[in-house]
Amino acid sequence: MIHKNYKILSYLLIIFATSTAVAASPHSDRLRYHLEKLSKHPALAQQPITVILDTKILDATTRNLVTRHDGKFRYHSGNRYEIRIPANRLKQLLQRLPANTYVRLPYPHKTIAVTSQGVELMGAADVQALGNTGAGVKIGIIDLGFTSYITSQSTGDLPANLTITDYTGNGTGGTTHGTNVAEIVYDMAPGAEFYLAKISSILQLEQAMNDMQAAGVMIINHSVAWFGAAFYDGTGDICAITDTAETNGMQWVNAAGNSRPDHFLGVFSDADGDLRHEFATGQNYNTIDLTEAKTTTLVLNWDAYPTTAIDYNLYLYDGDPDAGGILVASSEDRQDGVGVGDYPYEVLSYTPTVTATYYIVVTKNSSSTSDIPLTLFSLGPSLGTKIFASSIVQPADCNSVLTVGAVDLVDGVEWFSSEGPTTDGRIKPEVSATNRVITSLSSSFAGTSAAAPHVAGAAALLLSADPTLTTVQLRDSLISSSHDINTTGFDYRTGYGRISLDADGDGFNHDDDNCPLISNISQSDIDGDGLGDVCDDDIDGDGLTNTEEDLLGTDPLLADTDSDGLIDGEEVNIYATNPLISDTDGDGLTDGEEINIYNTNPLVSDKGDLAPLGSADGIVNTADLLVLYRFIETFDTPDARDTVLADMNSDGLLDVRDALLLRQNLGY
């Protein structure tokens, strides 16, 4: 018998071509640059990305390489194949692909109608895919302006029909903030009915809420922070508004605020008796870096609501007040407990004429004035001496509000996102959501203002699925399905986690569900590819679809049906061996042994191929017979391979009968 192992040679040539392709680096520079950036951030490197593979022929070897590197083929057109693959695995794959393939990122593109990235990240796309778009739910968005909302309607980023009301008397414009917010809610719940309200005061806020309640609105989003109305402890007029909304069955969703680095909280301290608060030991001031021509507002309030006789004042100096600094702004409202306006807060705004470090001073009226907790917020740059904790603003502090912190697109906690607890020690925020997302008006709409509308939209989807949900049940559902991030369990930065919907209702949220569109309580995943068996067209991951396995008679739940060391897909698509028979050519060596160990042809019997001893030549002749005699006479000891191939009659013994059979095959 003369046998040349052309298949193995071809396979080696493919490997050689692959290795030379590495040096040539045929894949796109843009892709390599993108992967280099991702590799510097381990969390990003593990995230799946979408690439396009261009090849004239997608052979089984290339397909198998992709799947072995955790790649998933999604769509294809002509010679182009879209693959979804973890970035770190793609980097490895590029080193192994044949030279006749080309991998690139999708062509640069933009859309006219924009969808927030949060829709997919938080599972709203799953819910929408199952037919729930928030239909039957009315959502109210109370904000400070809706500039360009008509443009957003024309591009499909807001519904063609909506109700908008200006409560300020100045028109619905002024800022695109509310339009950006509304677009995010619409992306999350495109089937809902929208009510927009522009306001600029608490009275307008209350009227807008009342009108929305009368119109049947069930969810309100308010991405606005209010200062000075209470001590951020869940009390005051603003919380009364949100409490009324809850009483009437409306779920209020609010941004936590972006004030984490812009906040100070402490008890008034005056160790040296100069009536000035000490922000730190021996430091009678705070600092803030202001920029020329940019107005900044400072808000001081203290824990003596609703009215008080405790009188504190607020001052801003250009330069250290103890070293000749000049007073440039002040707020000295009198709190004597007599007037109706004795609210415990001071507010000053200042537009500097020079860029510099300015000094903030807080004083009390007299030495007999009580020392009580106070808080200072900057509505501009960060404070020099700051307290991150309890930087939650109003109405995010209210009991009746679902408060939302901000995380980035890879669940990193945003540095600015206001931190709990409330000043009276309650947990806030309850949940977090994505920000820095794209709208039709912004390439990166950032802040908790962007996070909150994702939650409002998610709430609409849940309410659409079950209109009987109470506000408590709705809130609990959003919290319970959230994806825990940052620290384990609740934390004052991200709450109970980032919103993650459970579209199919199987108890697993979007982040944890290996098959988010089909209920899959067991989460069974036989091949460990991250795709649940109930929605995996190749359950055992052997390279054959379940349908193909049914036609072939192989086991769709077992990657190697005949247990020969080769998975079924390799046998069918690469080696042309029989996936139902472990030894296709019947020579006593399994197909896997021939391919993986001995480099012999699994399609042609190697029985009797023994010489030269230890390195058979693929030719059966008299030399092989002589080696067999030496085995029989125990002059030489056969290894595992030769033991099988020398046993010509497959009886488990090496004896004269094997020699006679080999002689017969040779024609003697």
XYZ file of C-alpha atoms in Angstrom:
668
model
C 0.000 0.000 0.000
C 1.330 3.443 -0.936
C -0.266 6.433 0.772
C 0.553 10.164 0.577
C -1.172 12.217 3.274
C -2.356 15.066 1.077
C -5.024 16.264 3.517
C -2.501 16.663 6.324
C -0.107 18.417 3.957
C -2.853 20.807 2.922
C -3.659 21.468 6.553
C 0.000 22.255 7.274
C 0.053 24.623 4.322
C -2.945 26.431 5.764
C -1.135 26.768 9.075
C 1.919 28.101 7.259
C -0.215 30.575 5.340
C -1.756 31.701 8.597
C 1.610 32.250 10.219
C 2.866 34.270 7.291
C -0.359 36.273 7.342
C 0.483 37.458 10.855
C 3.597 39.171 9.658
C 1.769 40.699 6.721
C -0.975 42.088 9.017
C -3.624 42.218 6.282
C -6.414 43.380 8.544
C -7.529 46.987 8.746
C -5.365 49.567 10.515
C -8.498 51.060 12.015
C -9.358 47.719 13.576
C -5.876 47.186 14.992
C -5.849 50.694 16.443
C -9.249 50.049 18.004
C -8.052 46.785 19.546
C -4.927 48.474 20.901
C -7.071 51.043 22.671
C -9.360 48.381 24.086
C -6.428 46.285 25.310
C -5.434 49.103 27.657
C -8.740 48.691 29.492
C -9.286 45.061 30.598
C -13.010 45.530 31.125
C -13.424 46.884 27.591
C -11.215 44.173 26.101
C -13.700 41.534 27.222
C -16.674 43.302 25.675
C -17.959 41.924 22.365
C -17.470 44.025 19.262
C -18.831 43.693 15.755
C -16.458 43.171 12.834
C -16.814 42.311 9.152
C -14.910 39.372 7.659
C -14.329 39.646 3.907
C -13.434 36.406 2.139
C -14.183 34.923 -1.273
C -14.790 31.503 0.246
C -15.746 30.919 3.857
C -14.368 27.403 4.230
C -14.931 25.098 7.170
C -11.475 25.781 8.601
C -12.075 29.519 8.824
C -15.584 29.083 10.200
C -14.284 26.699 12.828
C -11.492 29.096 13.805
C -14.024 31.857 14.366
C -16.344 29.738 16.504
C -13.433 28.370 18.530
C -12.501 31.944 19.408
C -16.004 32.623 20.756
C -17.078 34.376 17.575
C -20.706 34.300 16.464
C -21.712 34.599 12.823
C -24.715 36.901 12.596
C -25.484 38.049 9.043
C -23.838 37.825 5.658
C -24.163 39.313 2.207
C -22.049 38.135 -0.685
C -18.480 37.783 0.543
C -19.053 39.775 3.739
C -19.781 38.110 7.072
C -20.693 39.973 10.252
C -19.149 38.520 13.408
C -19.760 39.404 17.051
C -16.691 38.488 19.112
C -14.975 39.554 22.370
C -12.210 42.031 21.579
C -9.477 40.031 23.311
C -10.458 36.855 21.440
C -10.526 38.747 18.146
C -6.919 39.766 18.677
C -6.004 36.073 18.971
C -8.141 35.130 15.980
C -6.403 37.643 13.717
C -3.119 35.802 14.301
C -4.604 32.530 13.041
C -6.838 33.458 10.130
C -5.714 32.496 6.612
C -4.126 35.179 4.467
C -7.101 35.205 2.100
C -9.333 36.816 4.734
C -9.700 40.467 5.689
C -11.237 41.679 8.936
C -12.391 45.253 9.532
C -14.720 47.324 11.634
C -18.065 48.218 10.059
C -17.858 51.192 7.718
C -18.100 54.510 9.559
C -21.752 55.457 9.680
C -24.392 57.679 11.244
C -28.147 57.602 11.309
C -30.723 60.355 11.007
C -32.918 58.913 13.775
C -30.666 58.076 16.754
C -31.237 55.358 19.393
C -29.623 55.598 22.822
C -27.048 52.888 23.500
C -28.831 52.297 26.801
C -31.766 50.656 25.014
C -29.727 47.527 24.317
C -27.509 47.704 27.398
C -30.434 47.678 29.797
C -32.563 45.124 27.979
C -35.220 47.428 26.543
C -34.395 46.126 23.069
C -35.271 42.627 24.310
C -38.627 43.819 25.596
C -39.357 45.674 22.365
C -38.372 42.606 20.339
C -41.076 40.671 22.159
C -43.651 43.269 21.121
C -43.791 45.532 24.185
C -43.094 49.154 23.288
C -44.825 50.796 26.227
C -48.176 51.104 24.491
C -51.022 52.194 26.732
C -48.757 54.108 29.110
C -48.653 57.894 29.368
C -45.292 59.382 30.324
C -44.739 62.919 31.561
C -41.432 64.729 31.164
C -41.128 67.849 33.272
C -38.036 69.826 32.349
C -36.556 73.281 31.778
C -36.904 73.479 28.005
C -37.520 71.564 24.785
C -35.670 73.452 22.070
C -35.719 71.661 18.682
C -38.331 69.115 19.727
C -40.082 69.602 16.376
C -36.833 68.759 14.599
C -36.588 65.611 16.701
C -40.111 64.696 15.644
C -39.201 65.159 11.996
C -36.226 62.797 12.308
C -38.230 60.161 14.150
C -36.470 60.726 17.466
C -39.707 61.845 19.124
C -43.253 60.716 18.347
C -45.159 62.627 15.717
C -47.987 63.156 18.185
C -47.265 64.456 21.674
C -48.622 67.010 24.116
C -46.355 69.873 25.142
C -47.183 72.658 27.577
C -45.195 75.752 28.480
C -45.790 76.710 32.097
C -43.186 79.503 32.073
C -44.787 81.867 29.586
C -41.516 82.067 27.699
C -42.165 79.380 25.127
C -41.149 75.753 25.112
C -37.523 76.443 24.138
C -34.573 77.799 26.062
C -32.536 74.595 26.223
C -32.362 71.270 24.429
C -32.044 69.482 27.775
C -35.654 68.335 27.930
C -35.606 67.284 24.282
C -32.586 65.079 24.899
C -34.311 63.562 27.921
C -37.515 62.927 25.969
C -35.603 61.248 23.138
C -34.088 58.745 25.558
C -37.470 57.892 27.049
C -38.872 57.491 23.541
C -36.021 55.174 22.576
C -36.834 53.014 25.585
C -40.631 53.066 25.186
C -41.537 54.155 21.639
C -45.140 53.045 21.969
C -45.954 55.246 24.964
C -47.868 58.515 24.849
C -45.799 61.585 25.702
C -46.620 64.712 27.717
C -43.910 67.385 27.905
C -43.966 70.300 30.338
C -41.580 73.234 30.580
C -41.330 74.753 34.054
C -39.051 77.099 35.982
C -40.533 77.213 39.490
C -41.955 74.899 42.115
C -45.449 76.231 41.522
C -45.163 75.435 37.855
C -43.800 72.026 38.795
C -46.837 71.326 40.937
C -49.258 72.538 38.277
C -47.593 70.406 35.649
C -47.862 67.367 37.918
C -51.541 68.052 38.588
C -52.331 68.472 34.894
C -50.496 65.274 34.054
C -52.347 63.403 36.763
C -55.631 64.619 35.282
C -54.501 63.449 31.829
C -53.778 59.949 33.094
C -49.989 60.125 33.125
C -48.557 57.232 35.146
C -44.820 57.944 34.994
C -43.005 61.258 35.414
C -39.375 61.896 34.589
C -37.737 64.936 36.157
C -34.068 65.343 35.320
C -33.791 68.536 37.326
C -32.043 69.365 40.608
C -33.523 71.821 43.065
C -31.567 73.536 45.832
C -32.521 75.362 49.021
C -36.119 74.170 49.381
C -35.284 71.718 52.178
C -32.287 70.110 53.853
C -32.274 67.188 51.384
C -33.967 64.961 53.934
C -37.180 64.042 52.116
C -39.203 66.967 53.466
C -40.420 70.285 52.090
C -42.642 71.558 49.324
C -40.992 69.690 46.488
C -41.305 66.330 48.217
C -44.936 67.186 48.905
C -45.431 67.392 45.135
C -43.830 64.017 44.484
C -45.753 62.515 47.407
C -49.006 63.692 45.833
C -47.977 62.125 42.549
C -47.354 58.801 44.285
C -50.662 58.989 46.118
C -52.349 59.326 42.735
C -50.560 56.272 41.345
C -47.819 58.092 39.448
C -44.242 56.834 39.566
C -41.807 59.756 39.808
C -38.309 59.079 38.449
C -35.603 61.628 39.243
C -31.948 62.184 38.472
C -29.776 61.923 41.581
C -27.829 65.035 40.618
C -24.326 65.742 39.353
C -23.099 67.385 42.549
C -20.801 64.824 44.162
C -17.635 66.984 43.879
C -19.531 70.249 44.305
C -20.818 69.649 47.825
C -19.876 70.175 51.439
C -21.740 68.908 54.505
C -20.867 69.415 58.150
C -21.905 70.914 61.466
C -21.090 74.605 61.897
C -17.757 74.717 63.720
C -16.065 77.788 65.183
C -13.192 76.686 67.401
C -11.435 80.071 67.283
C -14.577 82.092 68.047
C -14.383 84.398 65.011
C -17.943 83.483 63.918
C -16.623 81.852 60.726
C -17.272 78.208 59.942
C -14.153 76.040 59.811
C -14.358 73.796 56.739
C -11.308 71.972 58.081
C -9.219 72.334 61.208
C -7.929 75.914 61.324
C -9.421 76.666 57.867
C -12.090 79.374 57.954
C -12.878 79.163 54.259
C -13.529 76.897 51.306
C -12.137 77.521 47.835
C -13.404 77.396 44.294
C -11.625 77.988 40.974
C -13.662 80.355 38.812
C -13.220 81.253 35.165
C -13.482 84.745 33.777
C -16.974 85.651 32.527
C -18.532 82.355 33.671
C -21.245 82.840 36.272
C -21.286 80.537 39.277
C -23.983 80.109 41.910
C -23.404 78.963 45.490
C -26.207 77.692 47.727
C -25.866 77.461 51.504
C -28.604 75.968 53.649
C -28.822 74.566 57.125
C -30.965 72.101 59.019
C -33.587 74.442 60.464
C -36.566 74.160 58.106
C -39.186 75.358 57.445
C -38.267 78.764 58.961
C -35.698 79.723 61.533
C -34.121 82.331 63.754
C -30.702 80.766 63.246
C -28.906 83.195 60.961
C -25.968 82.163 58.772
C -24.452 84.211 55.935
C -22.477 83.439 52.779
C -19.540 85.410 51.313
C -17.210 85.110 48.330
C -13.742 86.708 48.252
C -11.211 87.276 45.524
C -8.171 86.123 47.471
C -7.662 84.892 51.021
C -9.797 87.086 53.304
C -7.103 86.849 55.986
C -4.490 88.157 53.567
C -6.240 91.137 52.009
C -8.750 89.286 49.852
C -11.533 91.437 48.405
C -15.216 90.675 49.023
C -16.880 90.271 45.619
C -20.295 88.784 46.474
C -22.409 88.021 49.502
C -25.787 86.747 50.681
C -26.919 88.069 54.037
C -30.641 87.398 54.233
C -31.893 87.941 57.750
C -33.331 84.952 59.556
C -34.906 86.117 62.802
C -37.830 83.732 63.102
C -40.344 86.523 62.679
C -40.821 86.987 58.950
C -42.474 84.495 56.603
C -39.324 84.361 54.500
C -36.940 83.239 57.204
C -35.878 80.216 55.218
C -32.577 78.703 56.286
C -30.645 79.243 53.071
C -28.442 81.800 51.329
C -27.718 82.007 47.604
C -25.156 84.086 45.732
C -24.170 84.253 42.075
C -21.026 85.833 40.743
C -19.471 86.410 37.339
C -15.720 86.889 37.770
C -13.707 89.341 35.722
C -10.553 87.349 36.226
C -9.789 83.640 36.364
C -8.558 82.813 39.858
C -9.083 80.849 43.048
C -11.856 82.408 45.116
C -12.581 81.942 48.812
C -15.947 81.037 50.322
C -16.747 82.096 53.878
C -19.756 81.099 55.981
C -20.525 83.043 59.152
C -23.097 82.988 61.907
C -24.818 86.079 63.265
C -23.507 85.902 66.824
C -21.698 83.629 69.237
C -25.052 82.601 70.675
C -26.258 81.340 67.295
C -26.634 77.565 67.347
C -24.127 75.327 65.588
C -26.176 72.989 63.401
C -25.624 70.937 60.234
C -25.140 72.959 57.063
C -24.597 72.113 53.435
C -22.968 74.068 50.628
C -23.500 73.373 46.929
C -21.704 74.891 43.977
C -23.782 75.032 40.818
C -20.553 75.380 38.879
C -16.977 74.221 39.512
C -16.058 71.772 42.243
C -15.314 72.926 45.767
C -11.800 72.789 47.147
C -12.953 71.165 50.385
C -15.734 68.734 49.572
C -17.801 65.963 51.073
C -19.017 63.341 48.599
C -21.561 61.675 50.878
C -25.148 63.004 50.978
C -24.745 65.085 47.828
C -28.205 63.934 46.667
C -30.314 66.893 45.514
C -34.064 67.506 45.512
C -36.419 65.898 44.692
C -34.081 62.915 44.435
C -34.111 62.788 48.243
C -37.875 62.268 48.449
C -39.347 58.977 49.707
C -41.836 58.908 46.850
C -39.165 59.185 44.157
C -37.156 56.499 42.395
C -33.690 58.064 42.318
C -31.193 57.280 39.577
C -27.401 57.531 39.620
C -25.212 57.524 36.526
C -22.785 54.959 35.123
C -20.923 54.962 31.837
C -21.406 52.571 28.934
C -19.267 49.883 30.584
C -20.804 50.304 34.068
C -18.075 52.545 35.426
C -19.406 54.768 38.215
C -19.470 58.401 37.147
C -17.327 60.697 39.292
C -19.963 63.431 39.345
C -23.017 61.317 40.166
C -24.450 62.468 43.493
C -23.904 60.075 46.362
C -26.211 58.980 49.152
C -27.406 58.703 51.780
C -29.887 61.512 52.276
C -29.036 63.890 55.112
C -31.442 61.956 57.355
C -29.694 58.675 56.554
C -32.031 57.013 54.029
C -30.641 54.988 51.143
C -30.352 56.788 47.809
C -30.034 56.313 44.911
C -32.023 53.115 44.483
C -30.747 52.317 40.990
C -28.379 53.582 38.328
C -28.468 53.794 34.556
C -26.334 54.637 31.564
C -25.361 58.155 30.552
C -23.038 59.675 27.924
C -25.379 58.448 25.218
C -26.156 59.692 21.743
C -29.264 61.659 20.917
C -30.089 63.441 17.686
C -29.006 66.700 19.348
C -25.947 65.520 21.267
C -23.030 63.216 20.541
C -22.719 62.518 24.269
C -25.615 63.501 26.504
C -24.077 63.102 29.942
C -25.114 63.280 33.573
C -27.771 61.750 35.751
C -30.161 63.730 33.546
C -29.445 61.135 30.864
C -29.571 58.193 33.262
C -33.027 58.896 34.718
C -35.021 58.771 31.438
C -33.703 55.282 30.766
C -35.355 54.215 34.005
C -38.558 56.098 33.233
C -38.746 54.313 29.888
C -38.046 50.965 31.528
C -40.845 51.633 34.010
C -43.217 52.307 31.111
C -42.380 48.940 29.564
C -43.111 47.136 32.831
C -46.349 49.034 33.324
C -47.420 48.315 29.765
C -46.896 44.602 30.392
C -48.867 44.748 33.653
C -51.042 47.863 34.097
C -52.109 46.676 37.566
C -48.686 47.344 39.086
C -48.692 49.808 41.961
C -45.900 52.347 42.324
C -44.373 50.194 45.058
C -44.516 47.067 42.895
C -43.158 48.921 39.891
C -40.256 50.305 41.880
C -39.520 46.923 43.461
C -39.527 45.235 40.057
C -37.006 47.690 38.626
C -34.788 47.341 41.692
C -34.967 43.555 41.949
C -33.949 42.963 38.327
C -31.100 45.481 38.366
C -27.575 44.342 37.542
C -25.310 44.668 40.570
C -22.203 46.732 39.820
C -19.516 48.660 41.684
C -19.514 46.973 45.118
C -21.449 43.817 45.978
C -24.972 44.653 47.065
C -26.347 48.133 47.643
C -23.975 51.085 47.570
C -24.500 54.832 47.759
C -23.087 55.417 44.269
C -25.095 53.000 42.106
C -27.869 51.845 44.443
C -28.904 48.229 43.985
C -27.403 48.232 40.506
C -27.805 49.336 36.904
C -31.233 48.843 35.373
C -31.466 45.515 33.525
C -34.856 44.279 32.370
C -36.071 40.675 32.352
C -37.880 40.617 29.016
C -38.933 36.959 29.028
C -39.890 36.848 32.712
C -37.731 33.870 33.632
C -36.120 35.531 36.637
C -32.869 36.422 34.867
C -32.194 40.008 33.809
C -30.738 41.096 30.488
C -27.163 40.903 31.752
C -27.474 37.442 33.275
C -29.918 35.725 30.903
C -28.188 33.499 28.338
C -31.312 33.583 26.211
C -33.100 36.882 26.935
C -35.989 36.427 24.497
C -37.066 32.901 25.498
C -37.949 31.925 29.052
C -35.145 29.705 30.244
C -35.317 29.043 33.969
C -32.595 26.380 33.909
C -30.155 28.578 31.930
C -28.785 25.336 30.460
C -25.778 25.943 28.203
C -24.202 22.636 27.209
C -21.412 24.060 25.065
C -20.662 26.927 27.449
C -20.772 29.533 24.708
C -22.927 31.923 26.723
C -25.967 31.245 24.558
C -28.721 29.246 26.248
C -29.624 25.902 24.726
C -33.219 26.980 24.063
C -32.012 29.594 21.579
C -28.736 28.038 20.413
C -28.894 26.551 16.904
C -25.771 24.541 17.744
C -26.416 23.340 21.282
C -23.277 21.241 21.674
C -21.002 23.710 19.887
C -19.604 21.138 17.474
C -19.949 23.248 14.339
C -23.104 21.504 13.106
C -26.524 23.031 13.551
C -29.118 21.070 15.467
C -30.995 20.541 12.194
C -27.879 19.194 10.470
C -27.288 16.796 13.353
C -30.843 15.495 13.100
C -30.285 14.758 9.405
C -26.922 13.086 10.013
C -28.084 11.104 13.012
C -25.457 12.599 15.330
C -26.256 13.663 18.873
C -27.086 17.418 19.000
C -26.338 17.391 22.726
C -22.911 15.758 22.405
C -20.095 17.449 20.488
C -18.266 14.171 19.777
C -20.976 11.612 19.073
C -18.636 8.663 18.413
C -16.120 9.659 21.131
C -13.199 9.424 18.734
C -11.552 12.678 19.794
C -12.897 14.760 16.905
C -16.006 16.901 17.267
C -18.773 16.149 14.818
C -18.348 19.381 12.867
C -14.666 18.659 12.271
C -15.429 15.172 11.021
C -18.068 16.398 8.581
C -16.616 19.723 7.430
C -12.860 19.221 7.623
C -11.780 15.580 7.631
C -14.712 13.896 5.832
C -14.700 11.113 8.418
C -17.818 9.405 9.718
C -19.028 11.139 12.912
C -20.985 8.002 13.850
C -17.993 5.615 13.668
C -14.909 6.185 15.782
C -12.592 4.419 13.295
C -13.705 5.355 9.807
C -11.055 3.337 7.932
C -11.220 0.353 10.297
C -7.498 0.138 10.939
C -7.863 0.060 14.715
C -6.845 3.676 15.259
C -9.626 6.110 16.072
C -10.096 9.052 13.765
C -8.937 11.347 16.541
C -5.766 9.330 17.119
C -4.920 9.419 13.439
C -5.423 13.191 13.208
C -4.217 14.383 16.589
C -1.490 11.864 17.484
C -0.134 9.891 14.554
C -0.705 12.244 11.612
C -2.083 9.394 9.520
C -5.004 9.410 7.122
C -8.229 8.430 8.891
C -9.810 7.561 5.544
C -7.206 4.950 4.502
C -6.314 1.893 6.608
C -2.776 1.825 8.010
C -2.890 -1.861 9.032
C 0.546 -3.454 8.687
C 2.433 -0.180 8.155
C 5.217 -0.797 10.699
C 8.516 0.045 8.999
C 10.835 1.742 9.455
C 10.446 0.967 13.130
C 9.238 4.042 14.999
C 8.602 6.102 11.862
C 6.327 4.268 9.458
C 6.644 5.376 5.835
C 3.061 4.894 4.668
C 4.047 1.956 2.435
C 3.248 -1.656 3.320
C 5.909 -4.069 2.008
C 8.317 -6.826 3.054
C 10.056 -4.457 5.484
C 6.841 -4.232 7.471
C 6.575 -8.042 7.540
C 10.104 -8.287 8.949
C 9.248 -5.795 11.695
C 6.136 -7.826 12.512
C 8.264 -10.997 12.871
C 10.542 -9.149 15.291
C 7.508 -8.156 17.376
C 6.208 -11.733 17.389
C 9.614 -13.099 18.440
C 9.855 -10.280 21.051
C 13.104 -8.984 19.571
C 11.458 -5.542 19.553
C 8.615 -4.101 21.620
C 5.848 -2.345 19.683
C 4.558 1.010 20.873
C 0.837 1.704 21.239
C 0.377 2.553 17.562
C 2.317 -0.452 16.253
C 0.487 -2.761 18.653
C -2.762 -1.828 16.928
C -1.466 -1.816 13.351
C 0.486 -5.088 13.738
C -2.595 -6.912 15.011
C -3.778 -7.812 11.520
C -6.751 -9.911 12.636
C -7.634 -7.563 15.510
C -7.743 -10.348 18.092
C -5.632 -8.488 20.637
C -2.611 -10.809 20.149
C 0.548 -10.550 18.041
C 1.286 -14.011 16.692
C 1.972 -16.030 13.560
C -1.608 -15.596 12.365
C -0.964 -11.862 11.987
C 2.191 -12.617 9.998
C 0.320 -15.004 7.718
C -2.403 -12.448 7.098
C 0.124 -9.725 6.256
C 1.972 -12.147 3.889
C -1.337 -12.866 2.209
C -1.996 -9.131 1.760
C 1.454 -8.762 0.194
C 0.713 -11.589 -2.262
C 3.075 -14.204 -0.823
